[in-house]
């Protein structure tokens, strides 16, 4: 009889309710834990981060469970906005597991200033190699009368004659005046060379006695 009385008592009902609540909470936690364990390590598609500001990219990756890591700032690329992402590893579309790091490189804010070497009296081929090394662009080519073909006579930027030590922005267009190799020696040039090379013969002193063979 005491058992039936206990089953009908408020204490028993309260204990049953508490037990149900505990089981429910435990079940809820177990389901979420299993769901987390199942999804942990799930592969995701890497989004395209190029041309994004790093702050926007970080938020986007955080929502996917991955992290952005800035490796370096590269030389300015006019095809990308300043301070935006120009390179990423892994590339967009590749699959990675959550928790993976995505390495990115950031575009500079603008072109750097470079100091010019001596450009005059160099051959056109030498200047082309110099321009590639410095990141300069070849501008307009004008040929001028000169004995040496493709010899750089003058270099200009926006109409200003450039000298050794001048500074210009990287990627600037440099105009060149080159020798056409068609100029020939004029008669006046030849006369001037003869005059400069002519050797004056010493005069013979009349008082100097002649040798026997000279009589």
PDB file of C-alpha atoms in Angstrom:
ATOM      1  CA  UNK A   1       0.000   0.000   0.000  1.00  0.00           C
ATOM      2  CA  UNK A   2       2.808   2.365   0.761  1.00  0.00           C
ATOM      3  CA  UNK A   3       4.150   1.934  -2.769  1.00  0.00           C
ATOM      4  CA  UNK A   4       0.822   2.965  -4.315  1.00  0.00           C
ATOM      5  CA  UNK A   5       0.598   5.876  -1.958  1.00  0.00           C
ATOM      6  CA  UNK A   6       4.110   6.979  -2.958  1.00  0.00           C
ATOM      7  CA  UNK A   7       3.275   6.690  -6.654  1.00  0.00           C
ATOM      8  CA  UNK A   8       0.292   8.950  -6.093  1.00  0.00           C
ATOM      9  CA  UNK A   9       2.261  11.441  -4.003  1.00  0.00           C
ATOM     10  CA  UNK A  10       3.465  14.882  -5.182  1.00  0.00           C
ATOM     11  CA  UNK A  11       7.052  13.920  -4.425  1.00  0.00           C
ATOM     12  CA  UNK A  12       6.974  11.118  -6.995  1.00  0.00           C
ATOM     13  CA  UNK A  13       5.412  13.370  -9.637  1.00  0.00           C
ATOM     14  CA  UNK A  14       8.033  16.022  -9.008  1.00  0.00           C
ATOM     15  CA  UNK A  15      10.851  13.511  -9.354  1.00  0.00           C
ATOM     16  CA  UNK A  16       9.378  12.200 -12.611  1.00  0.00           C
ATOM     17  CA  UNK A  17       9.200  15.751 -14.022  1.00  0.00           C
ATOM     18  CA  UNK A  18      12.792  16.452 -12.985  1.00  0.00           C
ATOM     19  CA  UNK A  19      13.938  13.176 -14.565  1.00  0.00           C
ATOM     20  CA  UNK A  20      12.154  14.021 -17.824  1.00  0.00           C
ATOM     21  CA  UNK A  21      13.777  17.466 -17.904  1.00  0.00           C
ATOM     22  CA  UNK A  22      17.218  15.979 -17.279  1.00  0.00           C
ATOM     23  CA  UNK A  23      16.743  13.386 -20.012  1.00  0.00           C
ATOM     24  CA  UNK A  24      15.518  16.064 -22.424  1.00  0.00           C
ATOM     25  CA  UNK A  25      18.473  18.360 -21.761  1.00  0.00           C
ATOM     26  CA  UNK A  26      20.923  15.479 -22.044  1.00  0.00           C
ATOM     27  CA  UNK A  27      19.325  14.375 -25.295  1.00  0.00           C
ATOM     28  CA  UNK A  28      19.511  17.899 -26.729  1.00  0.00           C
ATOM     29  CA  UNK A  29      23.190  18.209 -25.847  1.00  0.00           C
ATOM     30  CA  UNK A  30      23.940  14.778 -27.248  1.00  0.00           C
ATOM     31  CA  UNK A  31      22.265  15.552 -30.583  1.00  0.00           C
ATOM     32  CA  UNK A  32      24.182  18.829 -30.959  1.00  0.00           C
ATOM     33  CA  UNK A  33      27.451  17.170 -30.011  1.00  0.00           C
ATOM     34  CA  UNK A  34      26.939  14.427 -32.575  1.00  0.00           C
ATOM     35  CA  UNK A  35      26.004  17.011 -35.194  1.00  0.00           C
ATOM     36  CA  UNK A  36      29.212  18.968 -34.458  1.00  0.00           C
ATOM     37  CA  UNK A  37      31.310  15.803 -34.619  1.00  0.00           C
ATOM     38  CA  UNK A  38      29.708  14.867 -37.904  1.00  0.00           C
ATOM     39  CA  UNK A  39      30.255  18.282 -39.525  1.00  0.00           C
ATOM     40  CA  UNK A  40      33.731  18.846 -38.094  1.00  0.00           C
ATOM     41  CA  UNK A  41      36.282  18.431 -40.898  1.00  0.00           C
ATOM     42  CA  UNK A  42      33.626  18.954 -43.554  1.00  0.00           C
ATOM     43  CA  UNK A  43      35.063  20.247 -46.842  1.00  0.00           C
ATOM     44  CA  UNK A  44      34.017  23.648 -48.146  1.00  0.00           C
ATOM     45  CA  UNK A  45      34.601  25.464 -51.438  1.00  0.00           C
ATOM     46  CA  UNK A  46      37.135  28.299 -51.197  1.00  0.00           C
ATOM     47  CA  UNK A  47      35.479  31.559 -52.314  1.00  0.00           C
ATOM     48  CA  UNK A  48      37.079  34.010 -54.734  1.00  0.00           C
ATOM     49  CA  UNK A  49      38.710  36.687 -52.566  1.00  0.00           C
ATOM     50  CA  UNK A  50      40.491  38.660 -55.293  1.00  0.00           C
ATOM     51  CA  UNK A  51      39.762  42.417 -55.419  1.00  0.00           C
ATOM     52  CA  UNK A  52      38.220  42.205 -51.915  1.00  0.00           C
ATOM     53  CA  UNK A  53      39.382  44.356 -49.049  1.00  0.00           C
ATOM     54  CA  UNK A  54      41.000  42.195 -46.381  1.00  0.00           C
ATOM     55  CA  UNK A  55      38.379  43.171 -43.788  1.00  0.00           C
ATOM     56  CA  UNK A  56      35.542  41.906 -46.006  1.00  0.00           C
ATOM     57  CA  UNK A  57      37.449  38.726 -46.845  1.00  0.00           C
ATOM     58  CA  UNK A  58      38.074  37.991 -43.158  1.00  0.00           C
ATOM     59  CA  UNK A  59      34.363  38.269 -42.363  1.00  0.00           C
ATOM     60  CA  UNK A  60      33.411  36.065 -45.305  1.00  0.00           C
ATOM     61  CA  UNK A  61      35.925  33.369 -44.365  1.00  0.00           C
ATOM     62  CA  UNK A  62      34.988  33.490 -40.680  1.00  0.00           C
ATOM     63  CA  UNK A  63      31.402  32.604 -41.620  1.00  0.00           C
ATOM     64  CA  UNK A  64      32.780  29.518 -43.406  1.00  0.00           C
ATOM     65  CA  UNK A  65      35.003  28.485 -40.513  1.00  0.00           C
ATOM     66  CA  UNK A  66      38.335  29.345 -42.155  1.00  0.00           C
ATOM     67  CA  UNK A  67      40.874  32.078 -41.497  1.00  0.00           C
ATOM     68  CA  UNK A  68      42.601  34.661 -43.730  1.00  0.00           C
ATOM     69  CA  UNK A  69      46.338  35.200 -43.237  1.00  0.00           C
ATOM     70  CA  UNK A  70      48.151  38.093 -44.960  1.00  0.00           C
ATOM     71  CA  UNK A  71      51.522  36.983 -46.322  1.00  0.00           C
ATOM     72  CA  UNK A  72      52.839  40.124 -47.999  1.00  0.00           C
ATOM     73  CA  UNK A  73      52.105  43.407 -49.777  1.00  0.00           C
ATOM     74  CA  UNK A  74      53.057  43.296 -53.457  1.00  0.00           C
ATOM     75  CA  UNK A  75      53.936  46.016 -55.976  1.00  0.00           C
ATOM     76  CA  UNK A  76      50.976  48.063 -57.130  1.00  0.00           C
ATOM     77  CA  UNK A  77      48.845  46.407 -59.810  1.00  0.00           C
ATOM     78  CA  UNK A  78      46.562  48.824 -61.662  1.00  0.00           C
ATOM     79  CA  UNK A  79      44.099  46.009 -62.430  1.00  0.00           C
ATOM     80  CA  UNK A  80      43.237  45.680 -58.722  1.00  0.00           C
ATOM     81  CA  UNK A  81      41.888  48.258 -56.257  1.00  0.00           C
ATOM     82  CA  UNK A  82      44.464  49.651 -53.803  1.00  0.00           C
ATOM     83  CA  UNK A  83      44.919  47.475 -50.695  1.00  0.00           C
ATOM     84  CA  UNK A  84      42.779  44.672 -52.127  1.00  0.00           C
ATOM     85  CA  UNK A  85      43.649  40.984 -52.405  1.00  0.00           C
ATOM     86  CA  UNK A  86      45.593  40.111 -55.570  1.00  0.00           C
ATOM     87  CA  UNK A  87      46.627  36.510 -54.796  1.00  0.00           C
ATOM     88  CA  UNK A  88      45.225  33.718 -52.661  1.00  0.00           C
ATOM     89  CA  UNK A  89      46.296  30.189 -51.757  1.00  0.00           C
ATOM     90  CA  UNK A  90      44.374  27.888 -52.071  1.00  0.00           C
ATOM     91  CA  UNK A  91      42.736  29.296 -55.212  1.00  0.00           C
ATOM     92  CA  UNK A  92      39.017  29.916 -55.535  1.00  0.00           C
ATOM     93  CA  UNK A  93      36.971  26.754 -56.090  1.00  0.00           C
ATOM     94  CA  UNK A  94      39.367  24.407 -54.307  1.00  0.00           C
ATOM     95  CA  UNK A  95      37.993  22.333 -51.442  1.00  0.00           C
ATOM     96  CA  UNK A  96      39.420  22.674 -47.923  1.00  0.00           C
ATOM     97  CA  UNK A  97      38.377  21.524 -44.464  1.00  0.00           C
ATOM     98  CA  UNK A  98      37.029  23.965 -41.937  1.00  0.00           C
ATOM     99  CA  UNK A  99      39.699  25.483 -39.748  1.00  0.00           C
ATOM    100  CA  UNK A 100      42.071  25.792 -42.724  1.00  0.00           C
ATOM    101  CA  UNK A 101      44.014  29.026 -43.293  1.00  0.00           C
ATOM    102  CA  UNK A 102      43.749  30.925 -46.585  1.00  0.00           C
ATOM    103  CA  UNK A 103      46.948  32.853 -47.405  1.00  0.00           C
ATOM    104  CA  UNK A 104      46.563  36.119 -49.298  1.00  0.00           C
ATOM    105  CA  UNK A 105      48.723  38.923 -50.736  1.00  0.00           C
ATOM    106  CA  UNK A 106      47.618  42.545 -50.720  1.00  0.00           C
ATOM    107  CA  UNK A 107      47.965  45.185 -53.455  1.00  0.00           C
ATOM    108  CA  UNK A 108      49.963  48.309 -52.641  1.00  0.00           C
ATOM    109  CA  UNK A 109      48.262  51.692 -52.478  1.00  0.00           C
ATOM    110  CA  UNK A 110      50.103  53.117 -55.512  1.00  0.00           C
ATOM    111  CA  UNK A 111      53.201  53.012 -57.692  1.00  0.00           C
ATOM    112  CA  UNK A 112      56.579  53.501 -56.023  1.00  0.00           C
ATOM    113  CA  UNK A 113      59.101  56.162 -57.039  1.00  0.00           C
ATOM    114  CA  UNK A 114      62.224  54.916 -58.820  1.00  0.00           C
ATOM    115  CA  UNK A 115      65.538  56.654 -59.469  1.00  0.00           C
ATOM    116  CA  UNK A 116      66.657  56.696 -63.086  1.00  0.00           C
ATOM    117  CA  UNK A 117      70.091  55.528 -64.203  1.00  0.00           C
ATOM    118  CA  UNK A 118      71.914  57.195 -67.085  1.00  0.00           C
ATOM    119  CA  UNK A 119      69.750  56.556 -70.170  1.00  0.00           C
ATOM    120  CA  UNK A 120      71.652  58.532 -72.795  1.00  0.00           C
ATOM    121  CA  UNK A 121      74.275  57.042 -75.092  1.00  0.00           C
ATOM    122  CA  UNK A 122      72.765  53.593 -74.551  1.00  0.00           C
ATOM    123  CA  UNK A 123      71.475  51.337 -77.301  1.00  0.00           C
ATOM    124  CA  UNK A 124      67.757  50.843 -77.721  1.00  0.00           C
ATOM    125  CA  UNK A 125      68.115  47.178 -76.765  1.00  0.00           C
ATOM    126  CA  UNK A 126      69.926  48.095 -73.543  1.00  0.00           C
ATOM    127  CA  UNK A 127      67.195  50.591 -72.658  1.00  0.00           C
ATOM    128  CA  UNK A 128      64.464  48.008 -73.253  1.00  0.00           C
ATOM    129  CA  UNK A 129      66.143  45.681 -70.743  1.00  0.00           C
ATOM    130  CA  UNK A 130      66.523  48.565 -68.279  1.00  0.00           C
ATOM    131  CA  UNK A 131      62.849  49.495 -68.611  1.00  0.00           C
ATOM    132  CA  UNK A 132      61.766  45.914 -67.932  1.00  0.00           C
ATOM    133  CA  UNK A 133      63.976  45.741 -64.838  1.00  0.00           C
ATOM    134  CA  UNK A 134      62.684  49.061 -63.463  1.00  0.00           C
ATOM    135  CA  UNK A 135      59.031  48.533 -64.377  1.00  0.00           C
ATOM    136  CA  UNK A 136      58.886  51.432 -66.857  1.00  0.00           C
ATOM    137  CA  UNK A 137      56.798  51.587 -70.016  1.00  0.00           C
ATOM    138  CA  UNK A 138      58.167  52.443 -73.433  1.00  0.00           C
ATOM    139  CA  UNK A 139      56.548  55.594 -74.819  1.00  0.00           C
ATOM    140  CA  UNK A 140      56.801  57.295 -78.220  1.00  0.00           C
ATOM    141  CA  UNK A 141      59.913  56.715 -80.335  1.00  0.00           C
ATOM    142  CA  UNK A 142      61.261  59.571 -82.466  1.00  0.00           C
ATOM    143  CA  UNK A 143      64.204  59.150 -84.815  1.00  0.00           C
ATOM    144  CA  UNK A 144      66.720  61.956 -85.170  1.00  0.00           C
ATOM    145  CA  UNK A 145      69.621  62.345 -87.618  1.00  0.00           C
ATOM    146  CA  UNK A 146      72.640  60.638 -86.129  1.00  0.00           C
ATOM    147  CA  UNK A 147      75.470  58.418 -87.265  1.00  0.00           C
ATOM    148  CA  UNK A 148      74.602  55.675 -84.731  1.00  0.00           C
ATOM    149  CA  UNK A 149      71.367  53.789 -85.379  1.00  0.00           C
ATOM    150  CA  UNK A 150      69.081  53.172 -82.347  1.00  0.00           C
ATOM    151  CA  UNK A 151      71.370  55.101 -80.003  1.00  0.00           C
ATOM    152  CA  UNK A 152      69.402  56.875 -77.252  1.00  0.00           C
ATOM    153  CA  UNK A 153      69.900  60.608 -77.664  1.00  0.00           C
ATOM    154  CA  UNK A 154      67.244  61.976 -75.271  1.00  0.00           C
ATOM    155  CA  UNK A 155      64.729  60.460 -72.820  1.00  0.00           C
ATOM    156  CA  UNK A 156      61.595  62.395 -71.855  1.00  0.00           C
ATOM    157  CA  UNK A 157      58.665  62.014 -69.461  1.00  0.00           C
ATOM    158  CA  UNK A 158      55.646  64.255 -70.071  1.00  0.00           C
ATOM    159  CA  UNK A 159      57.874  66.493 -72.191  1.00  0.00           C
ATOM    160  CA  UNK A 160      60.584  66.878 -69.547  1.00  0.00           C
ATOM    161  CA  UNK A 161      64.098  65.797 -70.495  1.00  0.00           C
ATOM    162  CA  UNK A 162      65.282  63.178 -68.032  1.00  0.00           C
ATOM    163  CA  UNK A 163      68.740  63.020 -66.515  1.00  0.00           C
ATOM    164  CA  UNK A 164      70.512  60.490 -64.354  1.00  0.00           C
ATOM    165  CA  UNK A 165      69.152  60.629 -60.784  1.00  0.00           C
ATOM    166  CA  UNK A 166      65.699  61.962 -61.733  1.00  0.00           C
ATOM    167  CA  UNK A 167      62.735  60.218 -60.077  1.00  0.00           C
ATOM    168  CA  UNK A 168      59.596  58.962 -61.801  1.00  0.00           C
ATOM    169  CA  UNK A 169      56.731  56.709 -60.771  1.00  0.00           C
ATOM    170  CA  UNK A 170      57.000  53.054 -61.627  1.00  0.00           C
ATOM    171  CA  UNK A 171      55.035  52.165 -64.781  1.00  0.00           C
ATOM    172  CA  UNK A 172      55.636  55.665 -66.230  1.00  0.00           C
ATOM    173  CA  UNK A 173      55.847  56.013 -70.021  1.00  0.00           C
ATOM    174  CA  UNK A 174      59.229  57.243 -71.199  1.00  0.00           C
ATOM    175  CA  UNK A 175      59.571  58.775 -74.682  1.00  0.00           C
ATOM    176  CA  UNK A 176      62.859  58.302 -76.517  1.00  0.00           C
ATOM    177  CA  UNK A 177      64.766  60.100 -79.263  1.00  0.00           C
ATOM    178  CA  UNK A 178      66.900  57.584 -81.160  1.00  0.00           C
ATOM    179  CA  UNK A 179      69.545  57.965 -83.808  1.00  0.00           C
ATOM    180  CA  UNK A 180      68.368  56.964 -87.291  1.00  0.00           C
ATOM    181  CA  UNK A 181      71.803  55.897 -88.543  1.00  0.00           C
ATOM    182  CA  UNK A 182      71.245  57.786 -91.810  1.00  0.00           C
ATOM    183  CA  UNK A 183      73.462  60.784 -91.259  1.00  0.00           C
ATOM    184  CA  UNK A 184      76.653  60.727 -93.355  1.00  0.00           C
ATOM    185  CA  UNK A 185      79.850  62.702 -93.155  1.00  0.00           C
ATOM    186  CA  UNK A 186      79.422  66.120 -94.711  1.00  0.00           C
ATOM    187  CA  UNK A 187      82.325  67.660 -96.600  1.00  0.00           C
ATOM    188  CA  UNK A 188      82.724  70.213 -93.819  1.00  0.00           C
ATOM    189  CA  UNK A 189      82.975  67.372 -91.288  1.00  0.00           C
ATOM    190  CA  UNK A 190      85.679  65.715 -93.369  1.00  0.00           C
ATOM    191  CA  UNK A 191      87.620  68.979 -93.697  1.00  0.00           C
ATOM    192  CA  UNK A 192      87.417  69.474 -89.968  1.00  0.00           C
ATOM    193  CA  UNK A 193      88.771  66.013 -89.307  1.00  0.00           C
ATOM    194  CA  UNK A 194      91.647  66.588 -91.756  1.00  0.00           C
ATOM    195  CA  UNK A 195      92.469  69.868 -90.096  1.00  0.00           C
ATOM    196  CA  UNK A 196      92.443  68.287 -86.635  1.00  0.00           C
ATOM    197  CA  UNK A 197      94.617  65.390 -87.740  1.00  0.00           C
ATOM    198  CA  UNK A 198      97.018  67.343 -89.972  1.00  0.00           C
ATOM    199  CA  UNK A 199     100.625  67.237 -88.761  1.00  0.00           C
ATOM    200  CA  UNK A 200     102.807  70.224 -89.516  1.00  0.00           C
ATOM    201  CA  UNK A 201     106.160  69.122 -90.912  1.00  0.00           C
ATOM    202  CA  UNK A 202     109.187  70.874 -89.359  1.00  0.00           C
ATOM    203  CA  UNK A 203     110.977  73.328 -91.637  1.00  0.00           C
ATOM    204  CA  UNK A 204     114.546  72.437 -92.671  1.00  0.00           C
ATOM    205  CA  UNK A 205     117.103  74.920 -91.455  1.00  0.00           C
ATOM    206  CA  UNK A 206     119.165  76.217 -94.412  1.00  0.00           C
ATOM    207  CA  UNK A 207     122.252  76.501 -92.226  1.00  0.00           C
ATOM    208  CA  UNK A 208     122.279  72.790 -91.471  1.00  0.00           C
ATOM    209  CA  UNK A 209     125.046  71.220 -93.612  1.00  0.00           C
ATOM    210  CA  UNK A 210     123.877  68.621 -96.078  1.00  0.00           C
ATOM    211  CA  UNK A 211     125.234  65.124 -96.069  1.00  0.00           C
ATOM    212  CA  UNK A 212     127.320  63.816 -98.916  1.00  0.00           C
ATOM    213  CA  UNK A 213     124.444  61.978-100.472  1.00  0.00           C
ATOM    214  CA  UNK A 214     122.323  65.121-100.629  1.00  0.00           C
ATOM    215  CA  UNK A 215     124.706  67.013-103.027  1.00  0.00           C
TER     216      UNK A 215
END
